RNA sequence: AGGGGAUUGGUGUAACGGUAGCACGACUGACUCUGGAUCAGUUAGUCUAGGUUCAAAUCCUAGAUCCCCUGCCA
């Protein structure tokens, strides 16, 4: 565990709460079953949740929230809930529910495991929310307003100018009757709303008598046609947290202005509640805490923008490996471990900044370097003929599977008279410090032989199409008995044994750190060449690679076998390149 | 104009009145059968101006800049 890491401000709050006993301790019946439940008994309660609205796919920004909430529960022996905030039937779909569950589980936030509190729906609480609403009406804290939406907007007021509603002081009985009629379906969409009676003059517009219920005659993916009024976020969310016993209700910065509302609603419910009260006992009042979102450079994250990219065909779908969605990143080859580490490393604060792509790439490289089996594959093949190689001879040389992990073992790779090497590894007129192949130069072919370039063949256009090289038989295995050194080691593939591979090479989707910053239109910053597909050639062991397998193609980067793979037609995605100090030097 | 937040190297993040540290990046060098990895090192920071204090990133005052807020979205 990373106990060395300093606590972020939310962890500090949790620690302080645990020390003060603010949320009590886990008790029998609350702690849960099994070993985890017994371990929880008597410990301070820490109960978090991830509350997505099922109206889109999860992206890297959500990963931060998931890791934060789940991590908090896990580290303190508490619980983590997955809760679908399905309060708006006109935007939400079952399709997203399944996708979200899959992604959350993939990330490792198991709501059913030892730290899981379970899976819930906001719609599970619709009846209770409604009862609370009637209670608020009866307490004189809410009223039915018959202003049409446009009229409410007009009467919203401005800083310094209060809002107005002619229905604010209507009799309680009238509001109650109308609320019941609303529920019974006697009124059309938009005819009226239930509003909280808070403060029409508040400088915080969220407090200017916010809508609690609106009429929506539309079937709900969970409750069907049981309801035609649906609760607004601010009214619903605190109740959901309260019912589930959430202790720390963590959300992003834009909800900071809503916190007074979160508190007001729970306080309103609790007004006059307590022992002997006609309303019943007090309800729990969790603490809302806000943190800043994960904002990577060179991408967009909003649902609307991502959706448009899918619809416009800019990408090939929600799981396009260039997408910042969790399914996109998964298809690209990102590991949940790397994403979790990344979320740990970027920290949790209220500062709105950018996370550099380099930081994200570092996380995945670091993990993949440790676990990925190495293979040789030539992305842009250039034919090499070993002129002094015995006709028909095949030499199987031994290659290390992972220099970072001795237990990964070795494998045999065939070497023969016709090979492919990387086109970029040859230059006819090399600049200084180019250590690779050029006329007269000697290099090592990894795990095999030293070869020397003795000549080139060109096509009609003058382009080099083949290298004629000699090998030194004494260097088999890659070392020269006479002690002479070479400055470069190249990857290679035997042409006769090569497995054809479609390799998809990705670049960032946008050319600007903050897409749309300059022109206001993020599509203006689209990178036209974010995808390059090449016909690569791989070593024969790649023939039985399965979808999802990850490899490091030596010197080229980390690759993941794509689901488009068919028998005999391997397709791989480049997750990320290796760091390449030569490419940098050659550029600059 | 009103309300709510934020401000520490290029980026992210610590330091909670007492040595401004860590990570990513960049740059050197060493090593290397991946120009990868690894190792060693360098670079560079407290938004501004006052004040309190033996001592201020931290406390006080004033200002600057940026973000959020006038959906029957979440």
XYZ file of C-alpha atoms (C1' of nucleotides) in Angstrom:
662
model
C 0.000 0.000 0.000
C 0.970 3.606 -0.460
C 0.896 4.560 3.168
C 3.847 6.857 2.567
C 1.773 9.192 0.474
C 0.564 12.300 2.311
C -3.169 12.427 2.898
C -5.252 14.530 0.569
C -7.706 17.002 2.049
C -10.635 14.598 1.857
C -8.693 11.843 3.575
C -7.791 14.354 6.255
C -11.460 15.115 6.762
C -12.250 11.418 6.994
C -9.448 10.833 9.486
C -10.628 13.721 11.604
C -14.192 12.444 11.487
C -13.048 8.993 12.511
C -11.107 10.457 15.403
C -14.050 12.513 16.609
C -16.554 9.717 16.085
C -18.684 11.989 13.915
C -20.368 9.185 12.000
C -20.466 6.571 14.729
C -19.257 3.025 14.308
C -20.407 0.037 12.285
C -22.885 -1.999 14.217
C -24.446 -5.405 13.960
C -26.875 -5.413 11.050
C -25.140 -2.465 9.468
C -21.629 -3.808 9.146
C -22.607 -6.596 6.784
C -21.956 -10.306 6.618
C -18.820 -12.390 6.367
C -15.284 -11.692 7.340
C -15.352 -8.135 6.067
C -18.493 -7.452 8.047
C -16.993 -8.799 11.249
C -13.830 -6.794 10.699
C -15.939 -3.688 10.231
C -17.783 -4.097 13.521
C -16.956 -1.298 15.927
C -14.827 0.645 13.464
C -15.749 4.228 12.526
C -18.212 4.366 9.667
C -16.884 5.416 6.278
C -19.444 4.962 3.552
C -18.994 6.381 0.061
C -20.681 6.050 -3.259
C -20.276 6.587 -6.973
C -23.535 8.010 -8.335
C -23.481 8.089 -12.158
C -26.458 9.126 -14.204
C -26.978 6.340 -16.748
C -26.951 8.629 -19.761
C -23.453 8.122 -21.137
C -20.261 6.146 -20.980
C -17.700 6.513 -18.228
C -14.446 8.283 -18.990
C -11.122 8.929 -17.317
C -12.664 11.746 -15.305
C -15.088 9.319 -13.729
C -12.188 7.025 -12.929
C -10.855 9.636 -10.546
C -14.175 9.799 -8.705
C -14.484 6.023 -8.617
C -10.953 5.477 -7.320
C -11.348 8.211 -4.742
C -14.633 6.929 -3.383
C -13.781 3.264 -3.518
C -10.282 3.856 -2.179
C -11.604 5.771 0.783
C -14.003 2.996 1.713
C -11.430 0.270 1.164
C -8.684 1.944 3.176
C -10.941 2.524 6.127
C -12.672 -0.823 6.073
C -15.895 0.877 5.074
C -18.360 0.429 2.252
C -18.729 1.663 -1.284
C -22.041 1.841 -3.119
C -22.716 1.987 -6.819
C -25.835 4.036 -7.261
C -27.540 4.974 -10.473
C -28.969 8.436 -10.275
C -31.893 7.663 -12.540
C -34.108 10.645 -11.853
C -34.640 11.774 -15.438
C -36.483 9.236 -17.632
C -36.121 11.304 -20.792
C -32.329 11.019 -20.858
C -31.462 7.681 -19.387
C -31.161 4.246 -20.922
C -30.587 0.683 -19.820
C -27.771 0.336 -22.339
C -25.675 2.744 -20.303
C -26.393 0.947 -17.056
C -24.776 -2.241 -18.295
C -21.809 -0.385 -19.727
C -21.224 1.545 -16.518
C -21.343 -1.586 -14.377
C -18.861 -3.274 -16.652
C -16.474 -0.310 -16.542
C -16.674 0.209 -12.792
C -16.020 -3.465 -12.213
C -13.130 -3.437 -14.658
C -11.540 -0.597 -12.750
C -11.669 -2.755 -9.653
C -14.274 -0.873 -7.618
C -16.243 -3.915 -6.605
C -19.535 -2.840 -5.033
C -20.253 -6.467 -4.199
C -16.869 -7.393 -2.741
C -15.487 -7.046 0.768
C -15.706 -3.252 0.575
C -18.943 -3.201 -1.355
C -22.137 -1.771 0.012
C -24.189 -2.893 -2.960
C -25.867 -1.463 -6.007
C -28.805 0.914 -5.747
C -31.118 3.080 -7.777
C -32.367 6.540 -7.012
C -35.664 5.251 -8.337
C -35.779 2.776 -5.440
C -36.462 5.776 -3.239
C -39.102 7.549 -5.301
C -41.900 6.697 -2.872
C -39.965 7.856 0.156
C -38.891 11.021 -1.586
C -42.495 11.727 -2.366
C -43.529 11.235 1.227
C -40.794 13.618 2.325
C -42.103 16.099 -0.218
C -45.610 15.984 1.224
C -44.026 16.454 4.616
C -42.256 19.608 3.466
C -45.478 20.954 2.009
C -47.232 20.327 5.285
C -44.440 22.029 7.151
C -44.923 25.039 4.919
C -41.505 24.547 3.339
C -42.637 23.726 -0.196
C -45.411 24.810 -2.533
C -46.853 24.037 -5.915
C -46.028 26.720 -8.459
C -48.031 26.986 -11.662
C -45.667 29.313 -13.470
C -44.652 27.990 -16.890
C -40.948 27.361 -17.353
C -40.373 30.489 -19.470
C -42.137 32.568 -16.874
C -39.984 31.174 -14.085
C -36.925 32.063 -16.111
C -38.208 35.592 -16.642
C -38.940 36.013 -12.978
C -35.609 34.530 -11.931
C -34.296 37.992 -11.129
C -30.621 38.873 -11.094
C -27.977 39.563 -8.498
C -29.654 42.112 -6.321
C -33.086 41.659 -7.875
C -35.145 38.944 -6.223
C -37.157 36.317 -8.051
C -40.910 36.206 -7.747
C -43.704 33.678 -7.742
C -47.368 34.521 -7.182
C -47.943 31.014 -5.844
C -45.472 31.189 -3.025
C -47.973 31.900 -0.311
C -50.840 29.747 -1.436
C -52.479 27.680 1.333
C -50.748 24.492 2.381
C -53.852 22.437 1.676
C -53.981 23.741 -1.866
C -50.358 22.820 -2.523
C -50.895 19.420 -1.015
C -53.972 18.782 -3.172
C -52.145 19.895 -6.328
C -49.055 17.842 -5.476
C -51.276 14.778 -5.131
C -52.908 15.625 -8.431
C -49.495 15.965 -10.011
C -48.590 12.526 -8.811
C -51.928 11.143 -9.958
C -51.217 12.329 -13.479
C -53.942 14.934 -13.646
C -51.695 17.599 -15.079
C -49.727 17.982 -18.261
C -45.951 18.225 -18.571
C -44.799 21.624 -17.401
C -48.171 22.662 -15.994
C -46.789 23.059 -12.500
C -43.867 22.173 -10.266
C -43.253 21.632 -6.610
C -40.808 24.233 -5.354
C -38.959 24.550 -2.092
C -39.776 27.716 -0.181
C -36.306 28.966 0.612
C -35.256 32.481 -0.395
C -36.234 34.254 -3.595
C -33.682 36.970 -2.918
C -30.684 34.731 -2.297
C -27.504 35.717 -4.127
C -27.071 31.978 -4.627
C -29.583 31.343 -7.384
C -29.865 27.708 -6.420
C -31.676 28.837 -3.311
C -34.277 30.933 -5.154
C -37.066 28.429 -4.503
C -35.641 25.553 -6.545
C -37.893 23.050 -8.262
C -38.198 19.754 -6.412
C -40.552 17.897 -8.761
C -41.430 18.363 -12.389
C -44.083 16.573 -14.389
C -42.717 14.204 -17.000
C -45.178 11.833 -18.603
C -42.622 9.387 -19.843
C -41.872 5.756 -19.028
C -38.869 5.191 -16.792
C -36.424 2.382 -17.573
C -36.841 1.065 -14.038
C -40.206 2.126 -12.707
C -42.121 1.989 -15.967
C -45.196 4.223 -15.799
C -45.513 4.176 -12.013
C -44.536 7.829 -11.873
C -45.202 10.926 -13.908
C -43.429 13.303 -11.552
C -39.678 13.043 -11.131
C -37.439 14.589 -8.487
C -34.746 17.105 -9.370
C -31.122 16.364 -8.559
C -30.826 18.687 -5.575
C -33.930 17.336 -3.923
C -33.108 13.716 -4.643
C -29.409 13.442 -4.084
C -29.167 14.189 -0.391
C -32.069 11.870 0.306
C -30.384 9.070 -1.625
C -27.193 9.555 0.355
C -29.112 9.790 3.611
C -31.084 6.618 3.044
C -27.976 4.642 2.141
C -26.094 5.884 5.168
C -23.437 7.624 3.125
C -21.052 9.517 5.369
C -19.024 11.512 2.851
C -20.872 12.585 -0.269
C -18.079 13.445 -2.648
C -18.719 15.369 -5.838
C -17.055 17.813 -8.195
C -16.512 21.530 -7.782
C -19.501 22.770 -9.767
C -21.741 21.420 -7.014
C -20.204 23.675 -4.428
C -22.975 26.207 -4.997
C -25.454 23.416 -4.394
C -24.156 22.406 -0.990
C -26.371 24.911 0.867
C -29.284 23.282 -0.901
C -28.115 19.774 -0.039
C -27.998 20.836 3.582
C -31.242 22.824 3.472
C -33.282 19.889 2.200
C -32.007 17.474 4.832
C -32.470 20.086 7.528
C -35.993 20.724 6.259
C -36.827 17.057 6.506
C -35.365 16.962 9.980
C -37.259 20.010 11.145
C -39.564 18.965 13.980
C -38.391 15.388 13.668
C -37.055 13.488 16.643
C -38.283 11.366 19.517
C -42.054 11.519 19.785
C -42.419 13.583 16.608
C -45.393 12.934 14.322
C -42.890 12.979 11.453
C -40.726 10.279 12.911
C -37.021 10.085 13.769
C -34.400 12.316 12.262
C -32.772 11.239 9.033
C -29.032 11.009 8.522
C -27.250 14.047 7.155
C -24.086 13.205 5.201
C -21.406 15.760 4.436
C -20.941 16.920 0.864
C -17.323 17.500 -0.130
C -16.222 18.851 -3.500
C -13.002 18.222 -5.421
C -11.721 19.309 -8.819
C -12.184 17.196 -11.898
C -9.582 15.256 -13.818
C -8.818 17.355 -16.882
C -6.276 15.885 -19.285
C -4.664 18.014 -21.945
C -5.346 17.386 -25.635
C -8.783 15.902 -25.152
C -12.392 16.668 -24.384
C -14.426 14.903 -21.754
C -17.945 16.252 -21.809
C -20.624 13.763 -22.757
C -21.994 16.097 -25.387
C -18.678 16.521 -27.132
C -17.778 12.864 -26.994
C -21.190 11.942 -28.344
C -20.757 14.313 -31.261
C -17.433 12.746 -32.150
C -19.124 9.368 -32.261
C -22.060 10.658 -34.271
C -19.900 12.572 -36.731
C -17.724 9.539 -37.307
C -14.618 11.313 -36.094
C -13.997 8.155 -34.103
C -15.305 4.664 -34.650
C -17.469 4.485 -31.555
C -17.449 4.895 -27.805
C -14.739 2.297 -27.466
C -12.497 3.728 -30.152
C -9.011 3.404 -28.669
C -8.466 7.133 -29.110
C -11.421 7.966 -26.881
C -10.834 8.984 -23.243
C -13.673 6.665 -22.259
C -12.814 3.752 -20.025
C -13.876 1.320 -22.752
C -11.739 3.201 -25.238
C -8.730 3.120 -22.967
C -9.332 -0.527 -22.173
C -9.449 -1.403 -25.864
C -6.317 0.605 -26.410
C -4.537 -1.533 -23.846
C -4.611 0.550 -20.677
C -4.683 -1.540 -17.510
C -6.905 -0.833 -14.516
C -3.780 -0.898 -12.359
C -2.231 1.922 -14.353
C -5.369 4.031 -14.163
C -5.632 3.464 -10.426
C -1.992 4.424 -9.926
C -2.510 7.486 -12.052
C -5.518 8.593 -10.012
C -3.468 8.090 -6.886
C -0.593 10.161 -8.253
C -2.545 13.154 -9.453
C -3.948 13.706 -5.997
C -7.194 15.257 -4.869
C -7.571 19.023 -4.399
C -9.858 21.890 -5.280
C -7.413 23.390 -7.762
C -8.577 23.328 -11.363
C -5.586 22.421 -13.467
C -4.567 20.178 -16.276
C -3.036 16.745 -16.160
C -0.433 16.414 -18.878
C -0.772 13.531 -21.301
C 2.820 12.651 -20.401
C 1.690 11.912 -16.852
C -0.945 9.508 -18.116
C 1.495 7.856 -20.490
C 4.031 7.476 -17.725
C 1.512 5.530 -15.662
C 0.746 3.023 -18.386
C 4.373 2.655 -19.515
C 5.461 2.036 -15.986
C 3.000 -0.787 -15.496
C 3.366 -2.343 -18.916
C 7.156 -2.262 -18.688
C 6.945 -4.522 -15.681
C 4.404 -7.010 -16.975
C 4.427 -7.072 -20.784
C 6.014 -9.975 -22.633
C 8.428 -8.757 -25.306
C 8.007 -9.644 -28.914
C 9.608 -8.520 -32.151
C 7.465 -6.942 -34.835
C 8.455 -4.668 -37.687
C 5.945 -1.906 -38.210
C 7.221 -0.623 -41.558
C 9.123 -3.518 -43.090
C 12.247 -3.130 -45.173
C 13.570 -6.289 -46.771
C 17.046 -7.470 -45.848
C 18.898 -10.225 -47.650
C 21.756 -11.865 -45.794
C 24.020 -12.542 -48.727
C 26.294 -14.992 -46.932
C 23.538 -16.996 -45.260
C 23.449 -20.696 -46.188
C 20.600 -21.360 -48.607
C 17.517 -22.664 -46.796
C 19.029 -22.622 -43.336
C 16.854 -21.606 -40.359
C 18.486 -20.830 -37.041
C 16.231 -20.662 -33.971
C 17.756 -18.197 -31.536
C 16.742 -17.716 -27.948
C 15.015 -14.512 -26.890
C 14.169 -13.191 -23.438
C 10.465 -12.695 -22.785
C 10.778 -9.927 -20.259
C 14.055 -8.484 -18.999
C 12.168 -7.001 -16.046
C 10.839 -10.395 -15.008
C 13.109 -13.431 -15.114
C 10.193 -15.770 -14.442
C 8.730 -14.869 -17.835
C 11.315 -17.187 -19.413
C 12.548 -17.334 -22.971
C 11.342 -18.333 -26.406
C 12.854 -19.320 -29.749
C 12.766 -17.008 -32.739
C 13.676 -18.147 -36.277
C 16.483 -16.405 -38.120
C 16.946 -16.945 -41.864
C 18.360 -15.433 -45.026
C 15.532 -13.030 -45.744
C 14.464 -10.672 -43.010
C 12.513 -7.519 -42.351
C 13.888 -4.656 -40.367
C 12.315 -1.325 -39.530
C 12.473 1.144 -42.388
C 13.407 3.872 -39.914
C 16.422 1.831 -38.881
C 18.165 2.468 -42.175
C 19.456 5.723 -43.583
C 21.470 5.988 -46.739
C 22.996 9.267 -45.649
C 22.907 9.120 -41.873
C 23.313 12.208 -39.733
C 25.801 12.239 -36.891
C 24.888 10.009 -33.991
C 22.666 7.784 -36.109
C 23.867 4.423 -34.822
C 21.679 2.174 -36.921
C 22.043 0.707 -40.388
C 23.626 2.649 -43.205
C 25.952 1.629 -46.003
C 28.992 0.028 -44.417
C 27.634 0.125 -40.880
C 27.486 -2.876 -38.599
C 24.669 -3.452 -36.098
C 23.356 -6.243 -33.963
C 20.118 -7.991 -34.756
C 18.704 -8.669 -31.347
C 19.442 -12.154 -29.966
C 20.873 -13.135 -33.371
C 23.898 -11.866 -35.305
C 25.886 -8.802 -36.168
C 25.177 -7.775 -39.726
C 26.859 -5.244 -41.979
C 25.162 -3.360 -44.759
C 27.070 -3.946 -47.995
C 24.631 -2.554 -50.501
C 21.123 -1.380 -51.278
C 18.590 -2.018 -54.009
C 16.392 0.768 -55.232
C 13.230 0.912 -57.266
C 12.590 3.078 -60.310
C 11.863 6.054 -58.044
C 15.182 5.736 -56.330
C 13.633 4.501 -53.131
C 15.525 1.884 -51.175
C 13.570 -1.355 -51.301
C 16.106 -3.871 -50.078
C 19.298 -4.076 -48.074
C 22.076 -6.484 -48.903
C 23.927 -7.442 -45.754
C 26.422 -9.977 -44.555
C 26.316 -11.604 -41.150
C 29.181 -12.656 -38.937
C 28.587 -16.297 -37.943
C 30.839 -15.864 -34.928
C 28.431 -13.386 -33.372
C 25.566 -15.826 -32.972
C 23.558 -14.929 -29.897
C 24.535 -11.314 -30.260
C 28.069 -11.082 -28.920
C 31.340 -10.855 -30.786
C 34.059 -13.154 -29.481
C 36.674 -10.602 -30.492
C 35.038 -8.109 -28.172
C 34.076 -5.602 -30.835
C 31.047 -3.513 -30.064
C 28.181 -2.166 -32.074
C 26.214 0.883 -31.085
C 22.784 -0.291 -32.152
C 20.603 -3.324 -31.626
C 17.737 -3.726 -34.056
C 14.586 -5.781 -33.936
C 13.873 -7.972 -36.940
C 11.594 -10.671 -38.287
C 12.272 -13.633 -40.574
C 10.261 -12.994 -43.729
C 9.458 -16.653 -44.281
C 8.046 -17.038 -40.790
C 6.464 -13.617 -40.372
C 2.920 -13.130 -39.180
C 1.147 -10.272 -40.959
C -0.309 -7.758 -38.541
C -2.574 -4.797 -38.945
C -1.156 -2.306 -36.484
C -3.215 0.725 -35.536
C -1.030 3.582 -34.402
C -2.751 6.334 -32.493
C -1.897 9.902 -31.865
C -3.744 12.443 -29.747
C -7.234 13.304 -31.012
C -6.599 17.021 -30.793
C -3.679 19.248 -31.605
C -4.417 21.789 -28.907
C -3.825 21.338 -25.205
C -7.281 22.717 -24.580
C -9.391 21.932 -27.662
C -11.590 24.840 -28.687
C -9.738 27.373 -26.591
C -8.746 29.485 -29.577
C -11.854 29.370 -31.755
C -14.542 28.248 -29.375
C -15.087 25.122 -31.471
C -13.236 22.095 -30.232
C -13.575 20.328 -33.571
C -11.346 23.017 -35.075
C -8.464 21.491 -33.163
C -9.046 17.956 -34.335
C -5.871 16.111 -35.255
C -6.506 14.825 -38.789
C -3.895 12.114 -38.410
C -4.801 10.609 -35.060
C -4.931 7.158 -36.623
C -2.386 5.510 -38.845
C -2.774 1.914 -39.930
C 0.306 -0.001 -41.021
C 0.920 -3.487 -42.391
C 3.374 -4.862 -39.904
C 5.207 -8.199 -39.751
C 5.578 -10.029 -36.470
C 7.559 -12.965 -35.165
C 5.746 -16.307 -35.467
C 4.904 -16.659 -31.759
C 2.411 -13.860 -32.319
C 0.243 -16.155 -34.418
C -1.686 -17.430 -31.436
C -2.141 -14.111 -29.656
C -5.617 -13.721 -28.216
C -7.824 -10.666 -28.074
C -6.783 -8.494 -25.150
C -3.225 -9.843 -24.968
C -0.642 -7.150 -24.393
C 2.922 -7.086 -25.674
C 5.841 -4.820 -25.913
C 7.045 -4.826 -29.492
C 10.668 -4.190 -28.787
C 11.778 -0.648 -29.463
C 8.344 0.207 -30.868
C 5.940 0.406 -27.960
C 3.206 -1.424 -26.143
C 0.471 -3.096 -28.146
C -2.810 -4.781 -27.341
C -4.617 -7.319 -29.511
C -7.820 -5.739 -30.811
C -11.228 -7.356 -30.902
C -11.289 -6.918 -34.682
C -8.774 -9.785 -34.858
C -9.897 -12.772 -36.948
C -8.181 -16.110 -37.464
C -5.095 -15.371 -39.518
C -5.719 -11.634 -39.381
C -4.134 -10.183 -36.286
C -5.054 -6.602 -35.412
C -3.202 -4.708 -32.693
C -3.573 -1.293 -31.118
C -0.568 0.677 -30.034
C -1.260 1.592 -26.434
C 1.696 3.923 -26.150
C 5.131 4.254 -27.708
C 8.329 3.644 -25.853
C 10.179 6.764 -24.884
C 12.420 7.538 -27.821
C 15.338 9.827 -27.144
C 16.649 9.385 -30.666
C 13.395 10.594 -32.224
C 13.592 13.611 -29.999
C 17.214 14.301 -30.848
C 16.555 13.839 -34.569
C 13.731 16.336 -34.410
C 15.398 19.023 -32.419
C -22.459 44.491 -10.302
C -24.053 39.791 -6.440
C -22.746 34.845 -4.496
C -19.393 30.527 -4.235
C -14.312 28.628 -5.055
C -9.107 28.686 -6.436
C -3.748 30.665 -6.826
C 3.584 26.771 -4.552
C 8.974 25.241 -10.592
C 6.637 23.778 -17.449
C 2.617 20.243 -15.111
C 0.484 17.766 -10.770
C 1.038 17.744 -5.563
C 3.289 18.209 -0.145
C 4.794 21.379 3.799
C -1.169 22.923 8.711
C 4.027 29.664 12.201
C 10.309 26.937 12.220
C 15.433 23.466 6.422
C 10.042 24.930 0.445
C 9.964 18.449 -0.516
C 8.003 14.552 -3.959
C 6.272 12.915 -8.836
C 5.857 13.779 -14.198
C 8.527 16.541 -17.909
C 13.062 18.791 -19.666
C 18.452 18.632 -19.617
C 23.609 16.063 -18.221
C 26.219 11.779 -17.408
C 26.791 6.369 -16.275
C 25.177 1.685 -17.773
C 22.761 -1.243 -21.439
C 21.887 -7.101 -26.650
C 15.340 -2.322 -26.513
C 18.483 5.135 -28.315
C 13.537 1.207 -23.556
C 14.385 0.166 -18.420
C 17.760 1.334 -14.444
C 21.233 4.573 -11.716
C 23.474 9.433 -10.564
C 22.978 14.517 -11.191
C 21.092 19.494 -13.095
C 17.163 22.832 -14.003
C 13.183 25.601 -12.071
C 8.477 27.654 -7.566
C 5.294 30.231 -2.837
C 0.038 35.739 -7.658
C 1.065 41.193 -6.040
C 1.552 45.023 -2.178
C 1.478 46.106 2.748
C 1.216 44.348 7.943
C 1.783 40.928 12.540
C 6.077 37.859 14.308
C 12.576 36.299 16.513
C 10.514 33.537 12.292
C 5.119 33.670 7.136
C 3.638 29.461 1.435
C 1.040 29.230 6.192
C -1.877 34.508 10.203
C -4.159 39.774 9.039
C -5.464 43.800 5.297
C -5.959 45.419 0.372
C -5.603 44.132 -4.651
C -4.809 40.952 -9.215
C -6.011 36.743 -12.145
C -8.796 32.343 -13.247
C -13.135 28.940 -12.575
C -18.416 28.041 -11.200
C -23.702 30.050 -10.556
C -29.800 33.165 -13.336
C -32.400 24.334 -16.670
C -38.838 22.017 -14.925
C -30.230 18.615 -16.602
C -26.996 16.040 -13.329
